[in-house]
Amino acid sequence: MQSKGYAVITGGGRGIGAATTVRLAQAGHDVAVLYHRDAESAEATVARAVQAAAEQSRTVRGHALQVDVADSAAVTAAFAGLDRVFAEQPLRVLVNNAGVLAAPAVAAEIAPERIERMFAVTVFGSLYCAREAVRRMAQNLEGGAIVNVSSGASKSGSAFEFVDYAATKGAVDSFTIGLSRETAAQGIRVNAVRPGFIESDIHETIGDVAGRRARFLPQIPMRRTGSPDEVAAAIAWLASEEASYVTGALLDIAGGR
């Protein structure tokens, strides 16, 4: 079965990004995983995605590419490279998933370097990648879809833990709404998902996962945490034609929280 065009997933090597890469490949997209450091995980995700598509009688291609999305010039070069890798295939989907999470801290104790890096990756990186995607999707007869990965933290503010992280996700929400209105007439849909507590390895970077889970569970109406695949399913739907009349939406995937 012919490819539907290619999809770019930033931070696509692990967690929500990896699950999304597999889902989009199963839907018939060639997939490009952009990663920062973990080449092994990115390559493994690409291989898994291509195999999962083959099991559904779909032939897709996959590619892993190292890039720091916080670097505007590097992002421009990366997308130019993908134009060559997937020559004659249009860019149809961008998933802005790359992000940074640091150890819990109150605002008064957060170092400026941490704030700068968090905004550079999550906010600037999403803007840079979306800029390149819109330039290409605007030339497609069928447009395209951009899905930004925000967080329930954009609503809660994550006081006493991650106010800087929450601030970046609030910016992503605003960017999603604004860009959706700019590009709607070009056939480009822009939406965001806002995951709650998801059992992803990003939590391993801050430690005490069990303790955080115990604190959060009573606040979740469904009384359980979510999985990366549950978020990926929503992203894949927003990227599909089944969501053809959905743009500017902020979809909570947080068990009712």
GROMACS .gro file of C-alpha atoms in nm, residues 69-179:
model
  111
   69VAL     CA    1   1.535   2.143   1.785
   70ALA     CA    2   1.638   2.447   1.989
   71ASP     CA    3   1.880   2.540   1.710
   72SER     CA    4   1.693   2.721   1.432
   73ALA     CA    5   1.959   2.662   1.166
   74ALA     CA    6   1.986   2.294   1.258
   75VAL     CA    7   1.609   2.251   1.224
   76THR     CA    8   1.610   2.416   0.882
   77ALA     CA    9   1.892   2.187   0.770
   78ALA     CA   10   1.718   1.881   0.912
   79PHE     CA   11   1.397   1.944   0.720
   80ALA     CA   12   1.594   2.009   0.402
   81GLY     CA   13   1.761   1.674   0.455
   82LEU     CA   14   1.426   1.502   0.501
   83ASP     CA   15   1.310   1.655   0.173
   84ARG     CA   16   1.587   1.455   0.009
   85VAL     CA   17   1.530   1.136   0.209
   86PHE     CA   18   1.159   1.130   0.130
   87ALA     CA   19   1.186   1.280  -0.218
   88GLU     CA   20   0.852   1.299  -0.401
   89GLN     CA   21   0.662   1.235  -0.077
   90PRO     CA   22   0.487   1.533   0.086
   91LEU     CA   23   0.524   1.619   0.451
   92ARG     CA   24   0.178   1.550   0.591
   93VAL     CA   25   0.224   1.535   0.970
   94LEU     CA   26   0.440   1.706   1.231
   95VAL     CA   27   0.428   1.599   1.595
   96ASN     CA   28   0.607   1.844   1.823
   97ASN     CA   29   0.686   1.612   2.111
   98ALA     CA   30   1.042   1.709   2.215
   99GLY     CA   31   1.056   1.851   2.565
  100VAL     CA   32   1.261   1.882   2.882
  101LEU     CA   33   1.166   1.796   3.240
  102ALA     CA   34   1.392   1.875   3.536
  103ALA     CA   35   1.389   1.793   3.907
  104PRO     CA   36   1.108   1.943   4.116
  105ALA     CA   37   1.189   2.291   4.247
  106VAL     CA   38   1.013   2.607   4.356
  107ALA     CA   39   1.038   2.906   4.124
  108ALA     CA   40   1.276   3.098   4.350
  109GLU     CA   41   1.534   2.819   4.324
  110ILE     CA   42   1.526   2.751   3.949
  111ALA     CA   43   1.852   2.834   3.772
  112PRO     CA   44   1.833   3.058   3.465
  113GLU     CA   45   2.014   2.795   3.257
  114ARG     CA   46   1.735   2.547   3.327
  115ILE     CA   47   1.465   2.796   3.229
  116GLU     CA   48   1.646   2.893   2.910
  117ARG     CA   49   1.695   2.534   2.799
  118MET     CA   50   1.337   2.439   2.880
  119PHE     CA   51   1.195   2.724   2.673
  120ALA     CA   52   1.450   2.669   2.397
  121VAL     CA   53   1.350   2.306   2.344
  122THR     CA   54   0.977   2.310   2.415
  123VAL     CA   55   0.872   2.653   2.287
  124PHE     CA   56   1.137   2.765   2.039
  125GLY     CA   57   1.179   2.411   1.906
  126SER     CA   58   0.806   2.376   1.842
  127LEU     CA   59   0.802   2.711   1.664
  128TYR     CA   60   1.105   2.629   1.449
  129CYS     CA   61   0.971   2.288   1.346
  130ALA     CA   62   0.621   2.423   1.280
  131ARG     CA   63   0.769   2.700   1.065
  132GLU     CA   64   0.941   2.444   0.842
  133ALA     CA   65   0.634   2.220   0.833
  134VAL     CA   66   0.395   2.501   0.737
  135ARG     CA   67   0.623   2.609   0.454
  136ARG     CA   68   0.597   2.260   0.308
  137MET     CA   69   0.237   2.174   0.395
  138ALA     CA   70   0.112   2.496   0.237
  139GLN     CA   71   0.232   2.359  -0.095
  140ASN     CA   72   0.044   2.029  -0.052
  141LEU     CA   73  -0.292   2.003  -0.223
  142GLU     CA   74  -0.418   1.814   0.081
  143GLY     CA   75  -0.253   2.037   0.342
  144GLY     CA   76  -0.132   1.867   0.656
  145ALA     CA   77  -0.165   1.829   1.032
  146ILE     CA   78   0.047   1.953   1.320
  147VAL     CA   79  -0.003   1.808   1.667
  148ASN     CA   80   0.174   1.972   1.960
  149VAL     CA   81   0.231   1.776   2.279
  150SER     CA   82   0.141   2.006   2.565
  151SER     CA   83   0.061   1.896   2.921
  152GLY     CA   84  -0.203   1.916   3.189
  153ALA     CA   85   0.056   2.129   3.368
  154SER     CA   86  -0.044   2.417   3.143
  155LYS     CA   87  -0.372   2.429   3.340
  156SER     CA   88  -0.251   2.341   3.689
  157GLY     CA   89   0.068   2.549   3.686
  158SER     CA   90   0.260   2.271   3.868
  159ALA     CA   91   0.325   2.485   4.175
  160PHE     CA   92   0.616   2.378   4.397
  161GLU     CA   93   0.744   2.140   4.128
  162PHE     CA   94   0.769   2.251   3.766
  163VAL     CA   95   0.637   2.603   3.715
  164ASP     CA   96   0.891   2.659   3.438
  165TYR     CA   97   0.778   2.342   3.260
  166ALA     CA   98   0.414   2.445   3.303
  167ALA     CA   99   0.493   2.787   3.157
  168THR     CA  100   0.642   2.632   2.844
  169LYS     CA  101   0.333   2.419   2.796
  170GLY     CA  102   0.108   2.722   2.841
  171ALA     CA  103   0.302   2.883   2.558
  172VAL     CA  104   0.250   2.572   2.346
  173ASP     CA  105  -0.126   2.596   2.405
  174SER     CA  106  -0.135   2.960   2.291
  175PHE     CA  107   0.083   2.883   1.992
  176THR     CA  108  -0.147   2.598   1.892
  177ILE     CA  109  -0.453   2.822   1.889
  178GLY     CA  110  -0.283   3.105   1.704
  179LEU     CA  111  -0.118   2.890   1.439
   0.00000   0.00000   0.00000
